[in-house]
PDB file of C-alpha atoms in Angstrom:
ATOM      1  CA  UNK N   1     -42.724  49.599 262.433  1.00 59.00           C
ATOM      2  CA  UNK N   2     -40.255  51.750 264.488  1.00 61.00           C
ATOM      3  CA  UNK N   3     -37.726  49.068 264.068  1.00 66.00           C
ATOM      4  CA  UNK N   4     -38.447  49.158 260.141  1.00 65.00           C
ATOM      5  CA  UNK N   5     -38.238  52.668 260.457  1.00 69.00           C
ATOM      6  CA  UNK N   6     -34.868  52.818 262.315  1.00 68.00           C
ATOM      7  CA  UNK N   7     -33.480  49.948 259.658  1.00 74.00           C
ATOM      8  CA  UNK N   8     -34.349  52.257 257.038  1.00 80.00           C
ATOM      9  CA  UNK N   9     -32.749  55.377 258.664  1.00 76.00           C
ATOM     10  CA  UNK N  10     -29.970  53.145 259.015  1.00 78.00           C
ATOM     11  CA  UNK N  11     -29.333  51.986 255.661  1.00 74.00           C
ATOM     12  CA  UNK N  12     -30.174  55.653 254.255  1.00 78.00           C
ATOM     13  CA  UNK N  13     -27.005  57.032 256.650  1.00 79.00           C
ATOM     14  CA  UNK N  14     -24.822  54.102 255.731  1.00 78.00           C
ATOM     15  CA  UNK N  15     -25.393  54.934 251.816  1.00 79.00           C
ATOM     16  CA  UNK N  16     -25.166  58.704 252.282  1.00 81.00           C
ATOM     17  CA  UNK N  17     -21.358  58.047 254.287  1.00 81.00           C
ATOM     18  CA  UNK N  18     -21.066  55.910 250.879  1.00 81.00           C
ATOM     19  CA  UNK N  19     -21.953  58.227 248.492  1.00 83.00           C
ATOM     20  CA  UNK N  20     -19.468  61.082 250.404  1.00 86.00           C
ATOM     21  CA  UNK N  21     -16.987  58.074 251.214  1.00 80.00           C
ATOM     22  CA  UNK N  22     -16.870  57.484 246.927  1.00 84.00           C
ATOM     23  CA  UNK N  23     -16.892  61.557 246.047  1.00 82.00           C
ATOM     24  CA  UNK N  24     -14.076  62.043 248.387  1.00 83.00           C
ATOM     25  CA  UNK N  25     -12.451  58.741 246.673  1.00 83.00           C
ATOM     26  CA  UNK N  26     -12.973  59.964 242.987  1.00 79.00           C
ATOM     27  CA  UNK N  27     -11.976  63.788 244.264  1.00 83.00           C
ATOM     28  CA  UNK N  28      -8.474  61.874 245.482  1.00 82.00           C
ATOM     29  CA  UNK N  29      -8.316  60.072 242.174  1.00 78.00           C
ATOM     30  CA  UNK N  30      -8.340  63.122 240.263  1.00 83.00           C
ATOM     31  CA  UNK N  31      -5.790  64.928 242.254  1.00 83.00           C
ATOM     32  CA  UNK N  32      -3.817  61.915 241.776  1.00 78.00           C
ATOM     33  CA  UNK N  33      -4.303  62.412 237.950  1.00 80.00           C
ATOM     34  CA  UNK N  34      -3.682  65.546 238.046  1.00 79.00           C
ATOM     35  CA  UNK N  35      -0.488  65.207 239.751  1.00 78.00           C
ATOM     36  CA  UNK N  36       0.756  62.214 237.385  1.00 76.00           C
ATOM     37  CA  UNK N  37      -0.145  64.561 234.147  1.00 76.00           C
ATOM     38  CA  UNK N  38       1.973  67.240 235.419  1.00 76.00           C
ATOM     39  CA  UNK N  39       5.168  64.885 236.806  1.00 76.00           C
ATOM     40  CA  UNK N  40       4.487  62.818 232.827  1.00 71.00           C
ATOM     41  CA  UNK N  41       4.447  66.077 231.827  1.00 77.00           C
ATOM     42  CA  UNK N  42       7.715  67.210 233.384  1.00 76.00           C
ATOM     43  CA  UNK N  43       9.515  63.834 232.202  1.00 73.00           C
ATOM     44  CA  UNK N  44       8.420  64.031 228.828  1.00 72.00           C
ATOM     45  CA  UNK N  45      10.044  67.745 228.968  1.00 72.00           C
ATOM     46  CA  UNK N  46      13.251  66.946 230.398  1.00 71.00           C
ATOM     47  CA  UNK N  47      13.296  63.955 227.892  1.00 68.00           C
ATOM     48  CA  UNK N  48      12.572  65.955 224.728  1.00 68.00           C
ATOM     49  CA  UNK N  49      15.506  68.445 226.028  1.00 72.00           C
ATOM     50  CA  UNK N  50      17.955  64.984 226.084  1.00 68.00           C
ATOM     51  CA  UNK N  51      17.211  64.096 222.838  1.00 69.00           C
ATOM     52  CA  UNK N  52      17.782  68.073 221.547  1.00 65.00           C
ATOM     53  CA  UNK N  53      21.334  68.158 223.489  1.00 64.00           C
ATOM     54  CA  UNK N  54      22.154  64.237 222.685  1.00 57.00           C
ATOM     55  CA  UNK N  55      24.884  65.238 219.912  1.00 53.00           C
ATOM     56  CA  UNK N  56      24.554  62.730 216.907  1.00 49.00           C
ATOM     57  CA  UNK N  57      26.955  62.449 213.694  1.00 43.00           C
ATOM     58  CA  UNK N  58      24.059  63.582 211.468  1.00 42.00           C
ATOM     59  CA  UNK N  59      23.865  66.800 213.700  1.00 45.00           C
ATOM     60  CA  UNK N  60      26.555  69.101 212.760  1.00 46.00           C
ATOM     61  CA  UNK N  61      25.879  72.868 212.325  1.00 46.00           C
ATOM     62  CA  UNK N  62      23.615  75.300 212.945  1.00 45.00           C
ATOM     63  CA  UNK N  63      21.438  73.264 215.426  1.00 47.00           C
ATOM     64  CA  UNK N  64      24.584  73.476 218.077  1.00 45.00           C
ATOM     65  CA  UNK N  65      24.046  76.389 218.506  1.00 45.00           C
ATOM     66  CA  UNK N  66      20.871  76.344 220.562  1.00 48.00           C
ATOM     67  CA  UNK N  67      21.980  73.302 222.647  1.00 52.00           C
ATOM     68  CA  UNK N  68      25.943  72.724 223.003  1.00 52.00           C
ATOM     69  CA  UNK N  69      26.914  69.901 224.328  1.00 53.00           C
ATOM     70  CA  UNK N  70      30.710  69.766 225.452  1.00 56.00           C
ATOM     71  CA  UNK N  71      32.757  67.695 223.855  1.00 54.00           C
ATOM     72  CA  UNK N  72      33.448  64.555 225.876  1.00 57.00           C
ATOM     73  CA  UNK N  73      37.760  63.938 226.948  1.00 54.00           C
ATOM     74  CA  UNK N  74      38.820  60.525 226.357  1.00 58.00           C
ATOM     75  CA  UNK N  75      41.771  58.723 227.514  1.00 72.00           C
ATOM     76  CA  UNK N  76      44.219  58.865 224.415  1.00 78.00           C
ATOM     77  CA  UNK N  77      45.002  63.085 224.251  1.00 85.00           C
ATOM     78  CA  UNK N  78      45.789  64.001 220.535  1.00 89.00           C
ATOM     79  CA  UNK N  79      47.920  67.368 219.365  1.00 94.00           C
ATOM     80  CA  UNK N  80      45.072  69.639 217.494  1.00 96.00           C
ATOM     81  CA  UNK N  81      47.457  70.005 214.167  1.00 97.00           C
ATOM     82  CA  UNK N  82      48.864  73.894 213.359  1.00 97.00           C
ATOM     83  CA  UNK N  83      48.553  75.433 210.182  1.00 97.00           C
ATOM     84  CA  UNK N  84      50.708  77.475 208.807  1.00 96.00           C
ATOM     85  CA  UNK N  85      49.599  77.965 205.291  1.00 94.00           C
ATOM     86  CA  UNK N  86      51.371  74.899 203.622  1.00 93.00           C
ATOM     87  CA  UNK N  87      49.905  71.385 203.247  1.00 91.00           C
ATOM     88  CA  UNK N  88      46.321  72.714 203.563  1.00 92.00           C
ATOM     89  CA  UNK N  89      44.923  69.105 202.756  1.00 90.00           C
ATOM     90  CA  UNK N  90      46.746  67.351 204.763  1.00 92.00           C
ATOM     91  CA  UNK N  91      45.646  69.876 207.968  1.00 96.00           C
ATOM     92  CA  UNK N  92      41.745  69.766 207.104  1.00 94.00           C
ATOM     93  CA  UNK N  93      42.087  65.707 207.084  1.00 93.00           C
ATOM     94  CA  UNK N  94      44.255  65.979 210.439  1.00 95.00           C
ATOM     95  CA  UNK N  95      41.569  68.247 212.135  1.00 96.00           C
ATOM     96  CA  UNK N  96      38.674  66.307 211.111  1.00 95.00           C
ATOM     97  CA  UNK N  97      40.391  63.428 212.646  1.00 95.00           C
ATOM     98  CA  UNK N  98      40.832  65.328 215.772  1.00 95.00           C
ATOM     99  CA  UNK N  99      37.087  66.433 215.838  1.00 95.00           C
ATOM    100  CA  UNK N 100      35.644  63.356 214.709  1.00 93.00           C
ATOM    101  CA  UNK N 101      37.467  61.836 217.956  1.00 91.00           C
ATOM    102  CA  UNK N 102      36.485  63.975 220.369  1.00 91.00           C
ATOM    103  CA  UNK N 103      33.291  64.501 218.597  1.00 92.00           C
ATOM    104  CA  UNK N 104      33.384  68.597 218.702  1.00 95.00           C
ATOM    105  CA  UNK N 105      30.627  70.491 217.685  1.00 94.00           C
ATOM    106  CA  UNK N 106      30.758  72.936 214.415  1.00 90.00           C
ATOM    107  CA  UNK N 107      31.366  76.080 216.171  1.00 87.00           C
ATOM    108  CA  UNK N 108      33.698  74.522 218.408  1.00 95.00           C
ATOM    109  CA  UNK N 109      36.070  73.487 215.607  1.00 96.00           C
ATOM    110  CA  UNK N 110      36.328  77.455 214.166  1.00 95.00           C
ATOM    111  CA  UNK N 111      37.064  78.428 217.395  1.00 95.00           C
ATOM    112  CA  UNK N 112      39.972  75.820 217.917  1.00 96.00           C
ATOM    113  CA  UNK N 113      41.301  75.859 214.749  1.00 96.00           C
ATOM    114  CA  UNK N 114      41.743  79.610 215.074  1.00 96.00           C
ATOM    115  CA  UNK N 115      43.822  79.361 217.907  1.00 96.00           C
ATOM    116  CA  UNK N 116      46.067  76.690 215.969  1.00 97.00           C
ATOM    117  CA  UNK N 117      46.721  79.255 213.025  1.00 97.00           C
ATOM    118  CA  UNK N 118      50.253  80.541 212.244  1.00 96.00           C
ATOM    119  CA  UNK N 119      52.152  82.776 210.207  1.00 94.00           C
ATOM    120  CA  UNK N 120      50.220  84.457 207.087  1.00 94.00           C
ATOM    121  CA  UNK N 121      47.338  82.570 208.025  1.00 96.00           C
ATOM    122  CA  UNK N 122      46.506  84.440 211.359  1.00 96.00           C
ATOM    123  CA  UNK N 123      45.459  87.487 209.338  1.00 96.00           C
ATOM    124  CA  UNK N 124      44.253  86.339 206.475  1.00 96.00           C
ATOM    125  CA  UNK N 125      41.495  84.693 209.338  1.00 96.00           C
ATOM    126  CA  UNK N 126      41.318  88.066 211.122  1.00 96.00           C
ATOM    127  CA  UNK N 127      40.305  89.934 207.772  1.00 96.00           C
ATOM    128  CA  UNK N 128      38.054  87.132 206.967  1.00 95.00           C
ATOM    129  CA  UNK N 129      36.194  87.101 209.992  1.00 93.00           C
ATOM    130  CA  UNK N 130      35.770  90.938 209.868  1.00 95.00           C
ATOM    131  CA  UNK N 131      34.188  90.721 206.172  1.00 94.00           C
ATOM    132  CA  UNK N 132      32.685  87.579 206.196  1.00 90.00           C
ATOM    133  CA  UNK N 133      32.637  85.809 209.125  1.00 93.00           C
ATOM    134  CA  UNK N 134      32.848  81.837 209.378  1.00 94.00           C
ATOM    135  CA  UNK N 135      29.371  80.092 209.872  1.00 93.00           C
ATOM    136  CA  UNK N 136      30.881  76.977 209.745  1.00 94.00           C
ATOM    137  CA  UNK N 137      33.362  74.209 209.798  1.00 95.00           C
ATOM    138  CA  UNK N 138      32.370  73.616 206.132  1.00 93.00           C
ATOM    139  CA  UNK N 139      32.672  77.625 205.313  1.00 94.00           C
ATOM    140  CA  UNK N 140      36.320  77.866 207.012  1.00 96.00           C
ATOM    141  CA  UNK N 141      37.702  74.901 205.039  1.00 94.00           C
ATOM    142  CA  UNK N 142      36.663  75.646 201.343  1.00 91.00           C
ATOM    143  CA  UNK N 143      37.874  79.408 202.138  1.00 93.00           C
ATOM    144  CA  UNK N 144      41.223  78.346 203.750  1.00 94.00           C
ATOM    145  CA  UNK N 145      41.501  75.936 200.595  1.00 89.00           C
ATOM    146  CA  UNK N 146      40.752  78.602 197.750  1.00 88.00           C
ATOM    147  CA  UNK N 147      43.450  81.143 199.419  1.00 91.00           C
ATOM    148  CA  UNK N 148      46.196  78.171 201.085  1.00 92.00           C
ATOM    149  CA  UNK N 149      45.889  75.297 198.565  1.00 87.00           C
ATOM    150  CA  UNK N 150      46.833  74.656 195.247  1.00 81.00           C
ATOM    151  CA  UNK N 151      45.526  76.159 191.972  1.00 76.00           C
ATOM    152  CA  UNK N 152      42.230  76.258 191.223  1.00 66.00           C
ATOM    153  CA  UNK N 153      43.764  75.316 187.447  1.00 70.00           C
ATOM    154  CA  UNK N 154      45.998  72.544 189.214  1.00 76.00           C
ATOM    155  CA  UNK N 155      44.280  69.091 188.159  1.00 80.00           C
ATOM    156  CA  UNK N 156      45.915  66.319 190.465  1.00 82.00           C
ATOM    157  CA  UNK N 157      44.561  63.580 188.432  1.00 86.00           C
ATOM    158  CA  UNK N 158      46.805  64.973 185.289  1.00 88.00           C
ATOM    159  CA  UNK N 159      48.777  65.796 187.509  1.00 88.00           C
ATOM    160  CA  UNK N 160      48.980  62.128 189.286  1.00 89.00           C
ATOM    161  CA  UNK N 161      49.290  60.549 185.552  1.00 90.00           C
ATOM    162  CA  UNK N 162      52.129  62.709 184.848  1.00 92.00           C
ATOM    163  CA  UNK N 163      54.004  61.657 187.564  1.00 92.00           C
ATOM    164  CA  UNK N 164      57.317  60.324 187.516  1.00 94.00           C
ATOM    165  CA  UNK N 165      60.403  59.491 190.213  1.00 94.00           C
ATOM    166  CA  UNK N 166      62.702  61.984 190.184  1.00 94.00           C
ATOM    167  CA  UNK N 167      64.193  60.941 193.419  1.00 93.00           C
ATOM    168  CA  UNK N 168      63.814  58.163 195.641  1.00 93.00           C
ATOM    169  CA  UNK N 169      61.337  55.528 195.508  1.00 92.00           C
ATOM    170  CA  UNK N 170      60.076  56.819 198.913  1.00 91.00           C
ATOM    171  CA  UNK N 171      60.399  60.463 197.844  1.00 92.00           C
ATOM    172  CA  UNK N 172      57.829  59.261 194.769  1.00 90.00           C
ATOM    173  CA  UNK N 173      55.636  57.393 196.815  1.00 90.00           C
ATOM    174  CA  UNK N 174      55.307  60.138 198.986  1.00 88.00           C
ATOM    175  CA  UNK N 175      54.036  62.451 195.641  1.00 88.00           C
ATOM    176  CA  UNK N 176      52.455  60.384 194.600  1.00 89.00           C
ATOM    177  CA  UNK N 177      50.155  58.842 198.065  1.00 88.00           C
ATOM    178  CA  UNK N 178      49.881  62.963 198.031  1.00 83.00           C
ATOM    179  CA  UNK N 179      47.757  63.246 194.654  1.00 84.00           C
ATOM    180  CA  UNK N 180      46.013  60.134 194.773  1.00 87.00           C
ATOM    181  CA  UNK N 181      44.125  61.218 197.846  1.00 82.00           C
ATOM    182  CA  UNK N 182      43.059  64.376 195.777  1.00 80.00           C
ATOM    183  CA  UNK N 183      41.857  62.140 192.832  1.00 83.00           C
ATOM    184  CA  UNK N 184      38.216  60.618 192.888  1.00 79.00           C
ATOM    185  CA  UNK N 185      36.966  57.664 190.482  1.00 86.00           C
ATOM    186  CA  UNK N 186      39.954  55.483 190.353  1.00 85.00           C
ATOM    187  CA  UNK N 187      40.264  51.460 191.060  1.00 89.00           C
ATOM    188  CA  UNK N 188      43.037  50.363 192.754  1.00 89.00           C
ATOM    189  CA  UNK N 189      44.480  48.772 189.613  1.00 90.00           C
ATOM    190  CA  UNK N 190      44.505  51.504 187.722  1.00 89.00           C
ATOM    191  CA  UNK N 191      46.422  53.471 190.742  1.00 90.00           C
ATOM    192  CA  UNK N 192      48.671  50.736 191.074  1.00 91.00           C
ATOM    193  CA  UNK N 193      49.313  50.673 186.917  1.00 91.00           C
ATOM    194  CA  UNK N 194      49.895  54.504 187.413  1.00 91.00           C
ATOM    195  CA  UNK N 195      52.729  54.423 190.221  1.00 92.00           C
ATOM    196  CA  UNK N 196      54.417  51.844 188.584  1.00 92.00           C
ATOM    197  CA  UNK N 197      54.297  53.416 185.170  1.00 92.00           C
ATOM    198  CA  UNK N 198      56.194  56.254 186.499  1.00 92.00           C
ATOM    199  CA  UNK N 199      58.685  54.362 188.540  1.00 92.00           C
ATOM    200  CA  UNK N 200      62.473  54.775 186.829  1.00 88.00           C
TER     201      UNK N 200
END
């Protein structure tokens, strides 16, 4: 009886070290949790601030302005163009190129373009900026365009059709590559009947 006694005295301390042996196991389980959630927690943080500052083509504008991401330097160095208040097409195209290569964010490109401003076209930006300041890339070209680009009553496809070589064939070309670029809705055939219809 003692013995059956003792056996069950036994087995009682064995399952009570058990029962604390599993609490102190499920107590280290749920520290362990709790310590995952908050590192998953971190990670899925520093991950949604990646995807905020990873700079994407579709992402031009207003949202740089929160997270600005410098623009990477590549190998090949291109010459930001300078404007001087003639050719104002041909300068927006050129510093699009320049900031689709290098991938430069909107406010970025107002503040390099004013540095690359000459002539009448320094204040004309300073006086613009001081009434209506630039918002963006988008904002700076359509104003430079209205005040440095042709006339508003110009039309370069009548323009284009009216065309003819007054000089030399390379001279014309040159017009006429010039207009074309500014004309929307055109096949090539009809461009090509066009230049050679005002060929001499």
């Amino acid at each position: 009886m003692a013995s059956a006694s003792k056996s069950t005295a036994e087995h009682k301390n064995n399952v009570d070290e058990m029962t604390i042996l599993q609490g102190e196991i499920f107590e280290r389980l749920e520290r362990s949790e709790a310590a995952n959630a908050g590192k998953f927690e971190k990670i899925f943080a520093a991950l949604d601030i990646l995807i905020d500052q990873t700079p994407s083509k579709h992402h031009r504008g207003a949202e740089y302005h929160h997270h600005r991401v410098p623009f990477q330097v590549r190998n090949v160095k291109l010459e930001f163009p300078r404007f001087d208040g003639t050719n104002v097409h041909e300068w927006i195209f050129r510093a699009e190129q320049f900031f689709e290569y290098y991938d430069t964010p909107d406010l970025d490109r107002l503040t390099i373009a004013a540095v690359h401003l000459d002539k009448d076209v320094v204040p004309w930006y300073q006086m613009m900026q001081r009434s209506h300041p630039f918002q963006s890339w988008i904002d700076f070209t359509r104003a430079i365009e209205l005040d440095f680009g042709p006339s508003i009553y110009d039309c370069p496809r009548a323009t284009l059709f009216k065309l003819a070589q007054t000089g030399t064939v390379a001279e014309y070309f040159v017009q006429f590559t010039s207009l074309a670029n500014r004309v929307y809705g055109l096949s090539n055939d009809a461009l090509v009947d066009c230049f050679i219809s005002g060929l001499n």
